[in-house]
Coordinates of C-alpha atoms in Angstrom, one line a residue:
X1203 CA 0.0 0.0 0.0
X1204 CA 2.8 2.4 0.9
X1205 CA 4.6 1.8 -2.4
X1206 CA 1.4 2.5 -4.3
X1207 CA 0.8 5.8 -2.4
X1208 CA 4.4 6.8 -3.1
X1209 CA 3.9 6.2 -6.9
X1210 CA 0.7 8.2 -6.8
X1211 CA 2.5 11.0 -5.0
X1212 CA 5.3 11.0 -7.5
X1213 CA 2.9 11.2 -10.4
X1214 CA 1.2 14.3 -8.8
X1215 CA 4.6 15.8 -7.9
X1216 CA 5.9 15.5 -11.5
X1217 CA 2.7 17.0 -12.8
X1218 CA 3.0 20.0 -10.4
X1219 CA 6.7 20.5 -11.4
X1220 CA 5.7 20.4 -15.1
X1221 CA 2.8 22.8 -14.4
X1222 CA 5.2 25.3 -12.8
X1223 CA 7.7 25.1 -15.7
X1224 CA 5.0 25.6 -18.3
X1225 CA 3.7 28.6 -16.3
X1226 CA 7.2 30.2 -16.6
X1227 CA 7.3 29.5 -20.3
X1228 CA 3.8 31.0 -20.8
X1229 CA 4.8 34.2 -19.0
X1230 CA 7.9 34.5 -21.1
X1231 CA 5.9 34.0 -24.3
X1232 CA 3.4 36.7 -23.2
X1233 CA 6.2 39.2 -22.6
X1234 CA 7.4 38.5 -26.2
X1235 CA 3.9 39.0 -27.5
X1236 CA 3.6 35.4 -28.7
X1237 CA 0.0 35.2 -27.6
X1238 CA -1.1 32.1 -29.5
X1239 CA 1.8 30.1 -28.2
X1240 CA 1.1 31.4 -24.7
X1241 CA -2.6 30.3 -24.9
X1242 CA -1.5 26.8 -26.1
X1243 CA 0.9 26.5 -23.2
X1244 CA -2.0 27.5 -20.9
X1245 CA -3.9 24.5 -22.3
X1246 CA -0.9 22.2 -21.7
X1247 CA -0.7 23.5 -18.1
X1248 CA -4.2 22.2 -17.5
X1249 CA -3.4 19.0 -19.3
X1250 CA -0.4 18.1 -17.2
X1251 CA -2.4 18.5 -14.1
X1252 CA -5.0 16.1 -15.5
X1253 CA -2.2 13.7 -16.5
X1254 CA -0.9 13.9 -12.9
X1255 CA -4.4 13.1 -11.5
X1256 CA -4.8 10.3 -14.1
X1257 CA -1.3 8.9 -13.3
X1258 CA -2.2 8.9 -9.6
X1259 CA -5.4 7.0 -10.2
X1260 CA -3.6 4.5 -12.4
X1261 CA -0.9 4.1 -9.6
X1262 CA -3.7 3.2 -7.1
X1263 CA -5.4 0.6 -9.4
X1264 CA -3.3 -2.3 -8.1
X1265 CA -5.0 -1.8 -4.7
X1266 CA -8.3 -2.9 -6.4
X1267 CA -7.9 -6.6 -6.0
X1268 CA -10.7 -7.7 -8.3
X1269 CA -9.3 -5.7 -11.2
X1270 CA -6.9 -7.8 -13.3
X1271 CA -3.7 -6.4 -14.8
X1272 CA -5.2 -6.5 -18.3
X1273 CA -8.0 -4.2 -17.2
X1274 CA -5.7 -1.9 -15.3
X1275 CA -3.7 -1.4 -18.5
X1276 CA -6.9 -0.8 -20.4
X1277 CA -8.1 1.8 -17.9
X1278 CA -4.7 3.6 -18.0
X1279 CA -4.8 3.8 -21.8
X1280 CA -8.4 5.0 -21.8
X1281 CA -7.7 7.7 -19.3
X1282 CA -4.7 8.9 -21.2
X1283 CA -6.6 8.9 -24.5
X1284 CA -9.5 10.9 -23.1
X1285 CA -7.2 13.5 -21.6
X1286 CA -5.2 13.8 -24.8
X1287 CA -8.4 14.2 -26.9
X1288 CA -9.7 16.9 -24.6
X1289 CA -6.4 18.7 -24.8
X1290 CA -6.3 18.5 -28.6
X1291 CA -9.8 20.0 -28.9
X1292 CA -8.8 22.9 -26.7
X1293 CA -5.6 23.5 -28.8
X1294 CA -7.7 23.4 -32.0
X1295 CA -10.1 26.0 -30.5
X1296 CA -7.3 28.4 -29.6
X1297 CA -5.7 28.0 -33.1
X1298 CA -9.0 28.7 -34.9
X1299 CA -9.8 31.6 -32.7
X1300 CA -6.4 33.2 -33.5
X1301 CA -7.0 32.5 -37.2
X1302 CA -10.4 34.3 -37.1
X1303 CA -8.8 37.4 -35.5
X1304 CA -5.8 37.4 -37.9
X1305 CA -7.3 36.6 -41.3
X1306 CA -10.8 38.0 -41.0
X1307 CA -12.2 34.5 -41.4
X1308 CA -15.9 33.9 -41.2
X1309 CA -17.0 32.7 -37.7
X1310 CA -19.4 30.3 -39.5
X1311 CA -16.6 28.6 -41.3
X1312 CA -14.4 28.6 -38.2
X1313 CA -17.3 26.9 -36.3
X1314 CA -17.7 24.3 -39.0
X1315 CA -14.0 23.6 -39.1
X1316 CA -13.9 23.3 -35.3
X1317 CA -16.7 20.8 -35.5
X1318 CA -14.9 18.8 -38.1
X1319 CA -11.7 18.8 -36.1
X1320 CA -13.5 17.9 -32.9
X1321 CA -15.3 15.0 -34.7
X1322 CA -12.0 13.7 -36.1
X1323 CA -10.3 13.9 -32.7
X1324 CA -13.1 12.1 -30.9
X1325 CA -13.4 9.4 -33.6
X1326 CA -9.7 8.7 -33.3
X1327 CA -10.0 8.6 -29.5
X1328 CA -13.0 6.3 -29.7
X1329 CA -11.2 4.0 -32.1
X1330 CA -8.2 3.8 -29.7
X1331 CA -10.5 3.1 -26.7
X1332 CA -12.5 0.4 -28.5
X1333 CA -9.3 -1.3 -29.7
X1334 CA -7.9 -1.2 -26.2
X1335 CA -11.1 -2.8 -24.9
X1336 CA -10.6 -5.6 -27.4
X1337 CA -13.3 -4.6 -30.0
X1338 CA -12.3 -5.4 -33.6
X1339 CA -12.6 -2.1 -35.5
X1340 CA -11.0 -3.3 -38.8
X1341 CA -14.3 -4.1 -40.5
X1342 CA -15.8 -0.8 -39.3
X1343 CA -12.8 1.2 -40.7
X1344 CA -12.9 -0.7 -44.0
X1345 CA -16.7 0.0 -44.4
X1346 CA -16.3 3.7 -43.6
X1347 CA -13.3 4.0 -46.0
X1348 CA -15.2 2.3 -48.9
X1349 CA -18.3 4.4 -48.3
X1350 CA -16.2 7.6 -48.2
X1351 CA -14.5 6.6 -51.5
X1352 CA -17.8 6.0 -53.2
X1353 CA -19.3 9.3 -52.0
X1354 CA -16.1 11.2 -52.9
X1355 CA -16.1 9.9 -56.5
X1356 CA -19.8 10.6 -56.9
X1357 CA -19.7 14.1 -55.5
X1358 CA -16.2 15.1 -56.7
X1359 CA -17.1 18.4 -58.3
X1360 CA -19.5 19.4 -55.4
X1361 CA -16.9 18.5 -52.8
X1362 CA -14.2 20.5 -54.7
X1363 CA -16.5 23.6 -54.7
X1364 CA -17.4 22.9 -51.1
X1365 CA -13.8 22.9 -49.8
X1366 CA -13.0 25.9 -52.0
X1367 CA -15.8 27.8 -50.4
X1368 CA -14.5 26.7 -47.0
X1369 CA -11.1 28.0 -47.9
X1370 CA -12.5 31.3 -49.0
X1371 CA -14.5 31.7 -45.8
X1372 CA -11.6 30.6 -43.5
X1373 CA -8.9 32.8 -45.1
X1374 CA -11.2 35.8 -45.3
X1375 CA -9.4 37.1 -48.4
X1376 CA -12.6 38.8 -49.4
X1377 CA -16.0 39.1 -47.7
X1378 CA -19.6 40.0 -48.6
X1379 CA -19.6 43.7 -49.7
X1380 CA -16.0 43.6 -51.1
X1381 CA -15.5 44.3 -54.8
X1382 CA -13.5 41.6 -56.7
X1383 CA -12.0 41.3 -60.2
X1384 CA -10.7 38.1 -61.7
X1385 CA -10.4 36.6 -65.2
X1386 CA -13.1 38.5 -67.2
X1387 CA -15.5 38.9 -64.2
X1388 CA -15.9 41.6 -61.6
X1389 CA -18.5 42.7 -59.2
X1390 CA -19.6 43.3 -55.6
X1391 CA -19.7 40.1 -53.5
X1392 CA -23.4 39.5 -52.7
X1393 CA -23.0 36.1 -51.0
X1394 CA -20.6 33.3 -50.4
X1395 CA -22.2 29.8 -50.1
X1396 CA -20.6 26.4 -49.7
X1397 CA -20.8 25.8 -53.5
X1398 CA -20.8 29.2 -55.3
X1399 CA -19.9 32.9 -54.8
X1400 CA -22.4 35.4 -56.1
X1401 CA -21.2 38.7 -57.7
X1402 CA -23.3 41.7 -58.6
X1403 CA -21.8 43.8 -61.5
X1404 CA -23.0 47.3 -62.3
X1405 CA -26.3 45.9 -63.5
X1406 CA -29.2 44.1 -61.8
X1407 CA -27.8 40.7 -62.9
X1408 CA -26.1 38.3 -60.6
X1409 CA -22.9 36.4 -61.6
X1410 CA -22.8 32.9 -60.0
X1411 CA -19.2 31.6 -59.9
X1412 CA -18.2 28.1 -58.7
X1413 CA -16.0 28.5 -55.7
X1414 CA -13.3 26.3 -57.2
X1415 CA -13.0 28.8 -60.1
X1416 CA -12.6 31.9 -57.9
X1417 CA -10.4 30.2 -55.4
X1418 CA -7.9 29.2 -58.1
X1419 CA -7.8 32.6 -59.8
X1420 CA -5.7 35.6 -59.3
X1421 CA -7.9 38.2 -57.6
X1422 CA -8.0 41.9 -57.2
X1423 CA -9.9 42.8 -54.1
X1424 CA -11.3 46.2 -53.1
X1425 CA -12.3 46.2 -49.5
X1426 CA -15.8 47.6 -48.8
X1427 CA -14.4 49.5 -45.8
X1428 CA -11.5 51.0 -47.6
X1429 CA -11.5 54.5 -48.9
X1430 CA -10.5 55.7 -51.4
X1431 CA -10.3 52.9 -54.0
X1432 CA -8.9 53.0 -57.5
X1433 CA -10.4 51.8 -60.7
X1434 CA -8.4 51.2 -63.9
X1435 CA -9.1 52.6 -67.4
X1436 CA -7.2 51.4 -70.5
X1437 CA -6.7 53.1 -73.8
X1438 CA -4.9 51.7 -76.8
X1439 CA -2.9 54.5 -78.4
X1440 CA -1.4 54.6 -81.8
X1441 CA 2.5 54.3 -81.6
X1442 CA 2.7 57.7 -83.3
X1443 CA 0.7 59.4 -80.5
X1444 CA 2.2 62.2 -78.4
X1445 CA 2.2 60.5 -75.0
X1446 CA 3.2 63.6 -73.1
X1447 CA 0.2 65.5 -74.5
X1448 CA -2.1 62.5 -73.8
X1449 CA -1.1 62.4 -70.2
X1450 CA -1.4 66.2 -69.8
X1451 CA -4.9 66.1 -71.4
X1452 CA -6.1 63.4 -69.0
X1453 CA -4.7 65.2 -66.0
X1454 CA -6.4 68.5 -67.0
X1455 CA -9.7 66.7 -67.7
X1456 CA -9.5 64.9 -64.3
X1457 CA -8.9 68.3 -62.6
X1458 CA -11.8 69.8 -64.4
X1459 CA -14.1 66.9 -63.3
X1460 CA -13.0 67.4 -59.7
X1461 CA -13.7 71.2 -59.8
X1462 CA -17.1 70.7 -61.5
X1463 CA -18.3 68.3 -58.9
X1464 CA -20.4 66.5 -61.6
X1465 CA -19.0 63.0 -60.8
X1466 CA -20.2 61.7 -57.5
X1467 CA -17.5 60.2 -55.3
X1468 CA -14.5 61.3 -57.3
X1469 CA -11.5 61.9 -55.0
X1470 CA -8.8 64.5 -55.3
X1471 CA -6.0 62.0 -55.8
X1472 CA -3.4 62.3 -58.6
X1473 CA -3.9 60.0 -61.5
X1474 CA -1.7 57.0 -61.6
X1475 CA -0.5 56.5 -65.2
X1476 CA 1.3 53.4 -66.5
X1477 CA 2.1 51.9 -69.9
X1478 CA 1.5 48.3 -70.8
X1479 CA 3.0 46.2 -73.6
X1480 CA 3.5 47.6 -77.0
X1481 CA 2.7 45.8 -80.2
X1482 CA 2.1 46.6 -83.9
X1483 CA -1.4 47.6 -83.0
X1484 CA -0.5 50.2 -80.4
X1485 CA 0.6 50.9 -76.9
X1486 CA -1.7 50.4 -73.8
X1487 CA -2.1 53.5 -71.6
X1488 CA -3.5 52.6 -68.2
X1489 CA -4.9 55.1 -65.8
X1490 CA -6.0 54.6 -62.2
X1491 CA -8.7 57.0 -60.8
X1492 CA -9.7 57.3 -57.2
X1493 CA -13.3 57.2 -55.9
X1494 CA -14.7 57.3 -52.3
X1495 CA -16.0 53.8 -52.1
X1496 CA -17.1 50.8 -54.0
X1497 CA -20.7 51.8 -54.3
X1498 CA -19.8 54.8 -56.5
X1499 CA -17.4 53.0 -58.7
X1500 CA -19.6 52.1 -61.6
X1501 CA -21.2 55.5 -62.0
X1502 CA -17.9 57.3 -61.7
X1503 CA -16.1 55.0 -64.1
X1504 CA -18.7 55.4 -66.8
X1505 CA -18.6 59.2 -66.6
X1506 CA -14.8 59.4 -66.4
X1507 CA -14.3 56.9 -69.3
X1508 CA -16.6 58.9 -71.6
X1509 CA -15.0 62.2 -70.6
X1510 CA -11.4 60.9 -71.0
X1511 CA -12.2 59.6 -74.5
X1512 CA -13.6 62.9 -75.5
X1513 CA -10.6 64.7 -74.2
X1514 CA -8.1 62.5 -76.1
X1515 CA -10.0 63.0 -79.3
X1516 CA -10.1 66.8 -78.8
X1517 CA -6.3 66.7 -78.2
X1518 CA -5.9 64.8 -81.5
X1519 CA -4.5 61.7 -79.8
X1520 CA -4.9 58.8 -82.2
X1521 CA -6.7 55.9 -80.6
X1522 CA -6.6 52.4 -82.0
X1523 CA -10.1 50.9 -82.5
X1524 CA -10.1 47.1 -82.6
X1525 CA -12.6 45.6 -84.9
X1526 CA -13.7 42.0 -85.3

């Protein structure tokens, strides 16, 4: 009996020592602003105390005379597995909470991912406990694997879009209300579902894009909360054009639009002018114009585009018109 009590006391003592050491590490991490690591260490502090209690209980099991050595081993493995599973779920919770704060991730997606992670952890823990208790889980695992393979093949496209939507929601690269441009599409994000993302261009139409398409594309994102934002206009100029006069004409026209106040949302920011690739057809002149917010983009772009074209023609800047 005395030896058993000593073993239990040693288990508790080691747990307390580990708890104290982890506490020192956690405080050091906090001072260095490593907050996520500090929260994970806090979870481990609680875990080592539970491991200490579990170790003490296991050390006292030999005193239960009717409990065989085989069952004592099974109880020890079960207790250790349950403590490990609970610790893993708390670490997942802390990591996902940090991800939401850092990446603007959707709380709905984070909750869903947390549920998936919890389910996976508990399923693994249950499998370990059942195997420890002598239950044959091979047939169960084989059946689940075969069923998952069949479902995965049948719903391959749907699952691809589903996980792409989950990726979009978790990363928070864009949210409802942001304005996105990719490939030949652009518009304000109306909704992000598990299968599709809905965009509203400058019309009443809705563009429904599969999540896999938008997740694998190069995106330009204008945040709904950002101000000002810039939209791009492109003009194809004849190689013989006077580019200095073209830039001056656009700058003067932009200043006149600002002073007139006829374009809602136009911001007093200098034009950004860049040149694209040249070819036998012409040279691309790209201009970025600032507006207050995404809601005024379409109206402002239409007016500015029309006015800039008229200004270039008045300045006798030769434009290249592409015809089919």
